[in-house]
Amino acid sequence: MIEQSNDDKEKKTAVLFSVQTYGVSDEENDSSLIELRRLVKTLGLEVVGKLTQRRPKPDKGTLLGAGKLKELAGYTGGTGIVEGYSRKSADESGDDETCDDLDEAYPVGSLADDPTAENSVHANVVVYDGEISTKQLKNLEQATGVEVLDRTGVILEIFSRHAKSREALIQVEIAKLTYLAPRIRASHIGGDRQGGGIGSKGSGETSHELDKRRIRDRISELKLRLVEIRDEQNRRRDRRKENLLVSLVGYTNAGKSSLMRKLTGSDVLVEDKLFATLDTRVKALQPEAFPPVIVSDTVGFIKKLPHDLVASFQSTLDEALAASLLLFTVDVSDPAFRSQLAVTQTVIKEIGGEEIPSLLILNKIDKLTTGELEALHREFPDGIFISAHNAEDVAFLRGKILQYFESNMIETTMVIPYDKGHLLGQLRTKAGIINETYDERGTEVTFKSFPETLTWLQKKMG
Ligand SMILES: Nc1nc2c(ncn2[C@@H]2O[C@H](COP(=O)(O)OP(=O)(O)OP(=O)(O)O)[C@@H](O)[C@H]2O)c(=O)[nH]1
Ligand SMILES: [Mg+2]
């Protein structure tokens, strides 16, 4: 558990590194490293340094050039050398001469000035801000002598620690087996430290035991279990279809669960941690609206999340797709919120949700200055600016949600024969009744409803 790591005799420390290819701006590289730092901190690791090398592309064998690799090893006490590995020509892999070094150690005392000095800051984990191949993993571990993780490995580990429900646990295990197993097998360091290493918690089996076939079998078994759970969820979702569903979607830590709490009076988990929520929660808007509006909270998005990992969380996203209205939630106090919004919109589009109407919720305005807020109002004239911590703002948002639904309602007058009287009872739960009169034909009812309700009624009337 994350909390436990604080009590460890020796707190684990990490050094982060990235390769900034030529198309990537300094800003993008920095913001990605800041995010990686938050992810690593969520795991309970202390970040003691970071290092970036600008290259045409990452080295095939070691990501970094030879000189930079030595520097990285300076943080961990490793040799910086990979035995038997020779780099190809400079233009193929980009050698050190063509690379700009953009290192910067965090202010951790004088050591930061010279990470290669003998008493240098000691990092016991190395984290790369991207994906590492099995070959690179092996080589980097040899050069640094410590455990090496990539960005996905870190995210998976957070997922694995935060997963609570049966479904989330299965999804995480599938993702881990698919993504991490080959890497753990390649890694002699991860293998030696089963149970103790950062990236090794989870399936409860040692990496050496897991041969390819068993992994395949286990994945199929888990997938079967997932299908059962999903069938049940689909049934529940079908039952909910008659309700109006609003889904909170957005980057991790944007404040979705906080809003869910305030809008529905529920007690969902809110934490200043990345990926606090991994399960979808569903609850009715409070005070109750008529017809009732159901709100769902979903897993947060993040940059550079591999597609197969996104796919393994498909069911949480399915909930978003079932919504009649999406609330794109952003944390406006995060300087990177525009690109975070773009990531969320892209994923929603990729899973086929682009047609769903949406509102843009700009959250955490309590953290902005008046000037900043004014500028954002100009930039997002249709946005809904709120603080989840402010009751009036939440009430305002509730009003906007209801307003959206009401604007889609239509008024209809119909006669329901007495022998179909049970439909009237059902209609009363689905629509707002404006007037009822009785004559020899039956009940003449005037009501306000959604087009879907009207279609439903017309079908039933035959
Ligand atoms: N200052 C301020 N903090 C907020 C606001 N809304 C949420 N927070 C804080 O932001 C942090 C993250 O909030 P959550 O509601 O857990 O965020 P989330 O979007 O559900 O995050 P994930 O579940 O990780 O995807 C918590 O510490 C909240 O207290 C707000 O309007 N103002
Ligand atoms: Mg949440």
Coordinates of C-alpha atoms and ligand atoms in Angstrom, one line a residue:
M1 CA 0.0 0.0 0.0
I2 CA 1.1 3.5 -0.7
E3 CA 0.8 4.6 2.9
Q4 CA 3.0 1.8 4.0
S5 CA 5.9 2.9 1.9
N6 CA 6.1 6.1 4.0
D7 CA 6.9 3.9 7.0
D8 CA 9.6 1.9 5.2
K9 CA 12.9 2.1 6.9
E10 CA 14.4 3.4 3.7
K11 CA 12.1 5.4 1.5
K12 CA 12.4 4.4 -2.1
T13 CA 13.8 7.0 -4.4
A14 CA 13.5 7.4 -8.1
V15 CA 15.3 9.2 -10.9
L16 CA 13.2 10.1 -13.9
F17 CA 14.4 10.4 -17.5
S18 CA 13.0 11.2 -20.8
V19 CA 14.1 11.3 -24.4
Q20 CA 12.9 14.5 -26.1
T21 CA 12.7 13.7 -29.8
Y22 CA 12.9 16.7 -32.2
G23 CA 9.2 17.2 -32.7
V24 CA 8.6 17.6 -29.0
S25 CA 8.7 21.1 -27.4
D26 CA 10.5 21.8 -24.2
E27 CA 7.1 22.6 -22.7
E28 CA 5.6 19.3 -23.6
N29 CA 8.6 17.4 -22.3
D30 CA 8.5 19.4 -19.0
S31 CA 4.8 18.9 -18.4
S32 CA 5.0 15.2 -19.2
L33 CA 7.9 14.9 -16.7
I34 CA 5.9 16.8 -14.0
E35 CA 3.0 14.4 -14.6
L36 CA 5.3 11.4 -14.4
R37 CA 6.7 12.8 -11.1
R38 CA 3.1 13.0 -9.7
L39 CA 2.5 9.4 -10.8
V40 CA 5.7 8.2 -9.2
K41 CA 4.9 10.1 -6.0
T42 CA 1.5 8.5 -6.0
L43 CA 3.4 5.2 -5.7
G44 CA 5.1 6.6 -2.6
L45 CA 8.5 7.2 -4.2
E46 CA 10.6 10.2 -3.6
V47 CA 11.9 11.8 -6.8
V48 CA 15.6 12.8 -6.5
G49 CA 16.4 13.8 -10.0
K50 CA 15.5 14.0 -13.6
L51 CA 17.3 13.9 -16.8
T52 CA 16.4 14.6 -20.4
Q53 CA 18.3 13.9 -23.6
R54 CA 17.3 15.5 -26.8
R55 CA 17.8 13.0 -29.7
P56 CA 16.3 12.4 -33.1
K57 CA 14.9 9.2 -31.6
P58 CA 15.5 6.9 -28.6
D59 CA 18.4 4.5 -28.9
K60 CA 17.2 1.1 -29.8
G61 CA 19.1 -0.7 -27.1
T62 CA 19.4 1.8 -24.2
L63 CA 17.1 4.7 -25.1
L64 CA 20.0 7.1 -24.1
G65 CA 23.4 7.6 -25.6
A66 CA 26.5 6.2 -23.9
G67 CA 27.5 9.4 -22.0
K68 CA 24.0 10.1 -20.8
L69 CA 23.5 6.5 -19.7
K70 CA 26.6 6.8 -17.5
E71 CA 25.1 10.0 -16.0
L72 CA 21.9 8.2 -15.2
A73 CA 23.9 5.4 -13.6
G74 CA 25.5 8.1 -11.4
Y75 CA 22.2 8.4 -9.6
T76 CA 21.9 4.7 -8.9
G77 CA 25.5 3.6 -8.3
G78 CA 25.5 1.5 -11.5
T79 CA 28.3 1.1 -14.0
G80 CA 26.5 2.8 -16.9
I81 CA 27.9 0.1 -19.2
V82 CA 26.0 -2.6 -21.1
E83 CA 28.4 -5.4 -21.8
G84 CA 28.6 -6.5 -25.4
Y85 CA 26.3 -3.7 -26.6
S86 CA 27.8 -1.5 -29.4
R87 CA 25.9 1.4 -30.8
K88 CA 25.3 1.6 -34.5
S89 CA 26.4 4.7 -36.5
A90 CA 25.6 8.1 -35.2
D91 CA 22.9 8.9 -37.7
E92 CA 21.0 5.7 -37.1
S93 CA 20.7 6.0 -33.3
G94 CA 21.7 9.6 -32.8
D95 CA 24.9 9.6 -30.7
D96 CA 25.9 11.9 -27.9
E97 CA 27.5 14.5 -30.1
T98 CA 24.2 15.3 -31.8
C99 CA 22.2 15.4 -28.5
D100 CA 21.5 18.2 -26.2
D101 CA 21.7 17.5 -22.6
L102 CA 18.9 19.0 -20.6
D103 CA 19.5 17.6 -17.2
E104 CA 18.3 19.1 -14.1
A105 CA 18.4 17.7 -10.7
Y106 CA 15.8 18.6 -8.1
P107 CA 17.2 20.8 -5.3
V108 CA 18.4 18.0 -3.1
G109 CA 21.5 19.6 -1.7
S110 CA 24.9 20.0 -3.3
L111 CA 24.7 16.5 -4.7
A112 CA 22.3 17.8 -7.4
D113 CA 25.2 19.7 -8.9
D114 CA 27.1 16.6 -9.7
P115 CA 25.1 13.5 -9.8
T116 CA 28.1 11.4 -10.8
A117 CA 30.0 12.3 -7.7
E118 CA 30.8 9.4 -5.5
N119 CA 28.4 10.2 -2.8
S120 CA 25.7 11.1 -5.2
V121 CA 22.0 10.9 -4.5
H122 CA 21.1 7.3 -4.5
A123 CA 18.0 6.3 -6.5
N124 CA 16.8 2.8 -6.2
V125 CA 14.4 3.0 -9.1
V126 CA 14.7 4.4 -12.6
V127 CA 11.6 5.6 -14.4
Y128 CA 11.4 6.3 -18.1
D129 CA 8.7 8.7 -19.4
G130 CA 7.6 6.4 -22.3
E131 CA 7.6 2.8 -23.2
I132 CA 10.5 0.5 -22.8
S133 CA 11.1 -2.6 -24.9
T134 CA 12.2 -5.9 -23.2
K135 CA 15.7 -5.5 -24.7
Q136 CA 16.0 -1.9 -23.5
L137 CA 14.8 -2.9 -20.1
K138 CA 17.4 -5.6 -19.7
N139 CA 20.2 -3.2 -20.8
L140 CA 19.1 -0.4 -18.6
E141 CA 18.9 -2.6 -15.6
Q142 CA 22.4 -3.8 -16.3
A143 CA 23.7 -0.3 -16.7
T144 CA 22.0 1.1 -13.6
G145 CA 21.9 -1.9 -11.4
V146 CA 18.4 -1.1 -10.2
E147 CA 14.8 -1.7 -11.0
V148 CA 13.6 0.1 -14.2
L149 CA 10.0 1.1 -14.8
D150 CA 8.3 2.7 -17.8
R151 CA 5.4 5.1 -17.7
T152 CA 2.8 2.4 -18.3
G153 CA 4.4 0.2 -15.6
V154 CA 3.9 3.0 -13.1
I155 CA 0.3 3.6 -14.2
L156 CA -0.4 -0.2 -14.0
E157 CA 1.1 -0.3 -10.5
I158 CA -1.2 2.6 -9.4
F159 CA -4.2 0.8 -11.0
S160 CA -3.3 -2.4 -9.2
R161 CA -3.1 -0.6 -5.8
H162 CA -6.3 1.3 -6.3
A163 CA -8.4 -1.4 -7.7
K164 CA -11.1 -2.5 -5.3
S165 CA -14.0 -4.1 -7.1
R166 CA -13.9 -7.6 -8.5
E167 CA -14.1 -6.1 -12.0
A168 CA -11.3 -3.6 -11.6
L169 CA -9.1 -6.3 -10.0
I170 CA -9.6 -8.6 -13.0
Q171 CA -9.0 -5.8 -15.5
V172 CA -5.8 -4.8 -13.8
E173 CA -4.6 -8.4 -13.7
I174 CA -5.3 -8.8 -17.4
A175 CA -3.5 -5.6 -18.2
K176 CA -0.5 -6.6 -16.0
L177 CA -0.2 -10.1 -17.5
T178 CA -0.5 -8.7 -21.0
Y179 CA 1.8 -5.8 -20.6
L180 CA 4.2 -6.5 -17.7
A181 CA 4.7 -10.3 -17.8
P182 CA 7.1 -10.3 -20.7
R183 CA 9.0 -7.4 -19.2
I184 CA 9.2 -9.0 -15.8
R185 CA 10.5 -12.1 -17.4
A186 CA 13.2 -10.2 -19.2
S187 CA 14.2 -8.4 -16.1
H188 CA 16.5 -10.3 -13.8
I189 CA 16.2 -7.5 -11.2
G190 CA 12.4 -7.5 -11.1
G191 CA 12.5 -11.3 -10.9
D192 CA 14.8 -11.4 -7.9
R193 CA 12.6 -9.1 -6.0
Q194 CA 9.2 -10.6 -6.4
G195 CA 7.0 -9.2 -3.8
G196 CA 9.4 -6.5 -2.8
G197 CA 9.9 -4.6 -6.1
I198 CA 7.7 -1.7 -7.1
G199 CA 6.4 -3.3 -10.3
S200 CA 6.0 -6.8 -9.0
K201 CA 3.0 -6.7 -6.7
G202 CA -0.1 -8.3 -8.0
S203 CA -0.6 -11.8 -9.4
G204 CA 1.1 -13.5 -6.5
E205 CA 3.2 -15.8 -8.6
T206 CA 6.9 -15.5 -9.3
S207 CA 7.8 -14.4 -12.8
H208 CA 9.8 -17.5 -13.5
E209 CA 6.7 -19.7 -12.9
L210 CA 4.7 -17.8 -15.4
D211 CA 5.4 -19.5 -18.7
K212 CA 3.7 -18.3 -21.8
R213 CA 1.0 -20.9 -21.9
R214 CA -0.1 -20.3 -18.3
I215 CA -0.3 -16.6 -18.9
R216 CA -2.5 -17.2 -21.9
D217 CA -4.7 -19.6 -19.9
R218 CA -5.0 -17.2 -17.1
I219 CA -5.9 -14.3 -19.4
S220 CA -8.6 -16.4 -21.0
E221 CA -10.0 -17.4 -17.6
L222 CA -10.0 -13.8 -16.4
K223 CA -11.7 -12.6 -19.6
L224 CA -14.4 -15.2 -19.2
R225 CA -15.1 -13.9 -15.6
L226 CA -15.1 -10.4 -17.0
V227 CA -17.7 -11.4 -19.5
E228 CA -20.0 -12.6 -16.8
I229 CA -19.6 -9.5 -14.8
R230 CA -20.3 -7.4 -17.8
D231 CA -23.4 -9.3 -18.7
E232 CA -24.7 -8.4 -15.4
Q233 CA -23.7 -4.8 -15.8
N234 CA -25.3 -4.6 -19.2
R235 CA -28.5 -5.9 -17.7
R236 CA -28.3 -3.2 -15.0
R237 CA -27.5 -0.6 -17.6
D238 CA -30.4 -1.6 -19.7
R239 CA -32.7 -1.2 -16.8
R240 CA -31.2 2.3 -16.3
K241 CA -31.7 3.2 -19.9
E242 CA -35.1 4.5 -19.1
N243 CA -33.5 7.1 -16.9
L244 CA -31.5 10.1 -17.9
L245 CA -27.9 9.4 -17.5
V246 CA -25.2 12.0 -17.1
S247 CA -21.5 10.9 -17.1
L248 CA -18.6 12.7 -15.6
V249 CA -15.5 12.2 -17.7
G250 CA -12.1 13.9 -17.6
Y251 CA -8.4 13.7 -16.8
T252 CA -7.3 12.1 -13.6
N253 CA -7.6 14.4 -10.6
A254 CA -9.9 16.9 -12.4
G255 CA -12.5 16.6 -9.6
K256 CA -15.0 14.2 -11.0
S257 CA -15.5 12.3 -7.8
S258 CA -15.8 15.5 -5.8
L259 CA -18.6 16.6 -8.1
M260 CA -20.2 13.2 -8.0
R261 CA -20.3 13.5 -4.2
K262 CA -21.8 17.0 -4.2
L263 CA -24.3 16.4 -7.0
T264 CA -25.6 13.1 -5.6
G265 CA -24.8 13.2 -1.9
S266 CA -22.8 10.0 -2.3
D267 CA -19.6 9.0 -0.5
V268 CA -17.4 8.1 -3.4
L269 CA -13.7 8.3 -2.8
V270 CA -12.0 11.7 -3.3
E271 CA -8.3 11.9 -3.1
D272 CA -5.4 14.1 -4.3
K273 CA -3.9 11.1 -6.0
L274 CA -3.8 10.1 -9.6
F275 CA -6.3 7.4 -10.5
A276 CA -8.2 7.4 -7.2
T277 CA -11.3 6.1 -9.0
L278 CA -11.1 2.9 -11.0
D279 CA -14.7 1.8 -10.7
T280 CA -17.8 3.4 -12.1
R281 CA -20.3 4.6 -9.6
V282 CA -23.9 5.5 -10.4
K283 CA -26.3 7.5 -8.3
A284 CA -29.3 9.8 -8.7
L285 CA -29.0 13.5 -8.7
Q286 CA -29.9 15.1 -5.4
P287 CA -32.2 16.8 -4.6
E288 CA -34.0 14.4 -6.9
A289 CA -35.1 15.7 -10.3
F290 CA -38.1 14.7 -12.2
P291 CA -37.8 12.5 -14.1
P292 CA -34.8 11.3 -12.1
V293 CA -31.3 12.0 -13.5
I294 CA -28.6 9.5 -12.8
V295 CA -25.0 10.6 -12.5
S296 CA -22.0 8.3 -13.1
D297 CA -18.4 8.8 -12.1
T298 CA -15.7 7.2 -14.3
V299 CA -12.0 6.3 -14.4
G300 CA -9.7 9.3 -15.2
F301 CA -7.8 9.7 -18.4
I302 CA -4.1 10.3 -18.8
K303 CA -1.6 11.0 -21.6
K304 CA 0.3 8.2 -23.3
L305 CA -1.9 5.5 -21.9
P306 CA -1.4 2.5 -24.2
H307 CA -4.4 1.5 -26.1
D308 CA -4.7 -2.0 -24.7
L309 CA -4.8 -0.6 -21.3
V310 CA -7.6 1.7 -22.3
A311 CA -9.4 -1.2 -23.8
S312 CA -9.1 -3.2 -20.6
F313 CA -11.1 -0.5 -18.9
Q314 CA -13.7 -0.6 -21.6
S315 CA -16.6 -1.3 -19.3
T316 CA -16.0 1.8 -17.3
L317 CA -16.0 3.7 -20.5
D318 CA -19.1 1.9 -21.7
E319 CA -20.9 3.6 -18.9
A320 CA -19.9 7.0 -20.4
L321 CA -21.1 5.8 -23.8
A322 CA -24.5 5.0 -22.4
A323 CA -24.9 8.6 -21.2
S324 CA -27.3 11.1 -22.7
L325 CA -25.0 13.9 -21.6
L326 CA -21.3 14.0 -20.9
L327 CA -19.8 16.4 -18.4
F328 CA -16.2 17.0 -19.6
T329 CA -14.5 18.0 -16.4
V330 CA -11.2 19.9 -16.2
D331 CA -9.0 21.2 -13.5
V332 CA -8.4 24.8 -14.6
S333 CA -5.7 25.3 -12.0
D334 CA -3.5 22.8 -13.9
P335 CA -1.5 24.7 -16.5
A336 CA -1.8 21.6 -18.7
F337 CA -5.6 21.5 -18.6
R338 CA -6.1 22.3 -22.3
S339 CA -4.1 19.3 -23.5
Q340 CA -5.7 17.2 -20.8
L341 CA -9.1 18.1 -22.2
A342 CA -7.9 17.3 -25.7
V343 CA -6.7 13.8 -24.5
T344 CA -10.1 13.2 -22.9
Q345 CA -12.0 14.3 -26.0
T346 CA -9.8 12.1 -28.2
V347 CA -10.4 9.0 -26.2
I348 CA -14.1 9.6 -26.1
K349 CA -14.1 10.1 -29.8
E350 CA -12.0 6.9 -30.3
I351 CA -14.5 4.8 -28.3
G352 CA -17.4 6.2 -30.4
G353 CA -18.8 8.8 -28.1
E354 CA -18.4 11.9 -30.2
E355 CA -22.1 12.3 -31.0
I356 CA -23.1 12.5 -27.3
P357 CA -24.0 16.0 -26.3
S358 CA -21.7 17.5 -23.7
L359 CA -21.1 20.4 -21.3
L360 CA -17.7 21.7 -20.4
I361 CA -17.1 22.0 -16.7
L362 CA -14.2 24.1 -15.7
N363 CA -13.6 23.1 -12.1
K364 CA -11.4 24.4 -9.3
I365 CA -11.9 28.1 -10.1
D366 CA -11.3 28.8 -6.4
K367 CA -7.6 28.4 -7.3
L368 CA -7.6 31.1 -9.9
T369 CA -7.1 34.9 -9.6
T370 CA -9.9 37.1 -10.8
G371 CA -7.8 38.1 -13.9
E372 CA -7.2 34.5 -14.8
L373 CA -10.8 33.6 -14.4
E374 CA -11.9 36.5 -16.7
A375 CA -9.5 35.5 -19.4
L376 CA -10.9 31.9 -19.3
H377 CA -14.4 33.1 -19.5
R378 CA -13.4 34.8 -22.7
E379 CA -11.7 31.7 -24.0
F380 CA -14.5 29.3 -23.1
P381 CA -17.7 31.4 -23.4
D382 CA -19.9 28.3 -23.2
G383 CA -18.0 26.7 -20.3
I384 CA -19.5 26.2 -16.9
F385 CA -17.1 27.7 -14.3
I386 CA -17.4 26.1 -10.9
S387 CA -15.6 25.0 -7.7
A388 CA -16.7 21.6 -6.5
H389 CA -16.1 22.9 -3.0
N390 CA -18.7 25.7 -3.4
A391 CA -22.3 24.7 -2.8
E392 CA -23.8 27.5 -4.9
D393 CA -21.6 26.5 -7.8
V394 CA -22.7 22.9 -7.6
A395 CA -26.4 24.0 -7.4
F396 CA -25.7 26.1 -10.5
L397 CA -24.3 23.1 -12.3
R398 CA -27.3 21.0 -11.3
G399 CA -29.5 23.7 -12.8
K400 CA -27.6 23.6 -16.1
I401 CA -28.0 19.8 -16.2
L402 CA -31.7 20.0 -15.7
Q403 CA -32.0 22.9 -18.1
Y404 CA -30.3 20.8 -20.8
F405 CA -32.7 17.9 -20.3
E406 CA -35.7 20.2 -20.1
S407 CA -34.8 21.9 -23.4
N408 CA -35.1 18.5 -25.0
M409 CA -38.5 17.7 -23.6
I410 CA -41.6 18.0 -25.7
E411 CA -45.2 18.5 -24.7
T412 CA -47.8 16.0 -26.0
T413 CA -51.5 15.4 -25.5
M414 CA -52.8 11.9 -25.9
V415 CA -55.8 9.7 -25.0
I416 CA -55.0 6.5 -23.2
P417 CA -57.9 4.1 -23.2
Y418 CA -59.1 2.7 -19.9
D419 CA -58.0 -0.9 -20.8
K420 CA -54.5 0.5 -21.1
G421 CA -54.6 2.2 -17.8
H422 CA -51.4 0.6 -16.5
L423 CA -49.5 2.6 -19.1
L424 CA -50.7 5.8 -17.5
G425 CA -49.1 4.6 -14.2
Q426 CA -45.8 4.0 -16.0
L427 CA -46.0 7.3 -17.8
R428 CA -46.3 9.2 -14.6
T429 CA -42.9 7.9 -13.5
K430 CA -41.3 8.8 -16.8
A431 CA -42.8 12.2 -17.7
G432 CA -44.1 15.4 -16.2
I433 CA -47.9 15.3 -16.2
I434 CA -49.4 18.7 -16.9
N435 CA -53.1 17.8 -17.1
E436 CA -55.4 14.8 -17.0
T437 CA -59.1 14.7 -18.0
Y438 CA -61.5 11.7 -18.3
D439 CA -64.2 11.0 -20.9
E440 CA -65.7 8.0 -22.7
R441 CA -62.6 7.4 -24.8
G442 CA -60.3 7.1 -21.8
T443 CA -57.9 9.5 -20.0
E444 CA -56.7 12.5 -22.0
V445 CA -53.3 13.3 -20.7
T446 CA -51.0 16.2 -21.4
F447 CA -47.4 15.6 -20.5
K448 CA -43.8 16.8 -21.0
S449 CA -41.3 14.1 -21.8
F450 CA -38.3 13.1 -23.8
P451 CA -38.8 12.0 -27.4
E452 CA -37.7 8.5 -26.3
T453 CA -40.6 8.3 -23.8
L454 CA -43.0 9.3 -26.4
T455 CA -41.8 6.6 -28.8
W456 CA -42.0 4.1 -26.0
L457 CA -45.6 5.1 -25.3
Q458 CA -46.6 5.0 -29.0
K459 CA -45.2 1.5 -29.3
K460 CA -47.1 0.3 -26.3
M461 CA -50.3 1.8 -27.5
G462 CA -49.8 -0.2 -30.8
Ligands
LIG1 N1 -9.3 23.6 -4.6 C1 -10.2 22.7 -5.2 N2 -9.8 21.4 -5.1 C2 -10.7 20.5 -5.7 C3 -11.9 20.9 -6.3 N3 -12.5 19.8 -6.8 C4 -11.7 18.7 -6.4 N4 -10.6 19.2 -5.7 C5 -9.6 18.3 -5.2 O1 -8.9 17.7 -6.2 C6 -8.4 16.4 -5.8 C7 -8.9 15.3 -6.8 O2 -10.3 15.2 -6.7 P1 -11.1 14.0 -7.2 O3 -12.6 14.3 -7.1 O4 -10.7 12.8 -6.4 O5 -10.7 13.9 -8.7 P2 -11.1 12.8 -9.8 O6 -11.3 13.5 -11.1 O7 -12.2 11.9 -9.3 O8 -9.7 12.0 -9.9 P3 -9.5 10.4 -10.4 O9 -10.5 9.5 -9.6 O10 -8.1 10.2 -10.0 O11 -9.7 10.4 -11.9 C8 -9.0 16.2 -4.4 O12 -7.9 16.5 -3.5 C9 -10.1 17.2 -4.3 O13 -10.3 17.6 -3.0 C10 -12.2 22.3 -6.4 O14 -13.2 22.8 -7.0 N5 -11.3 23.1 -5.8
MG2 MG -12.3 10.0 -9.0

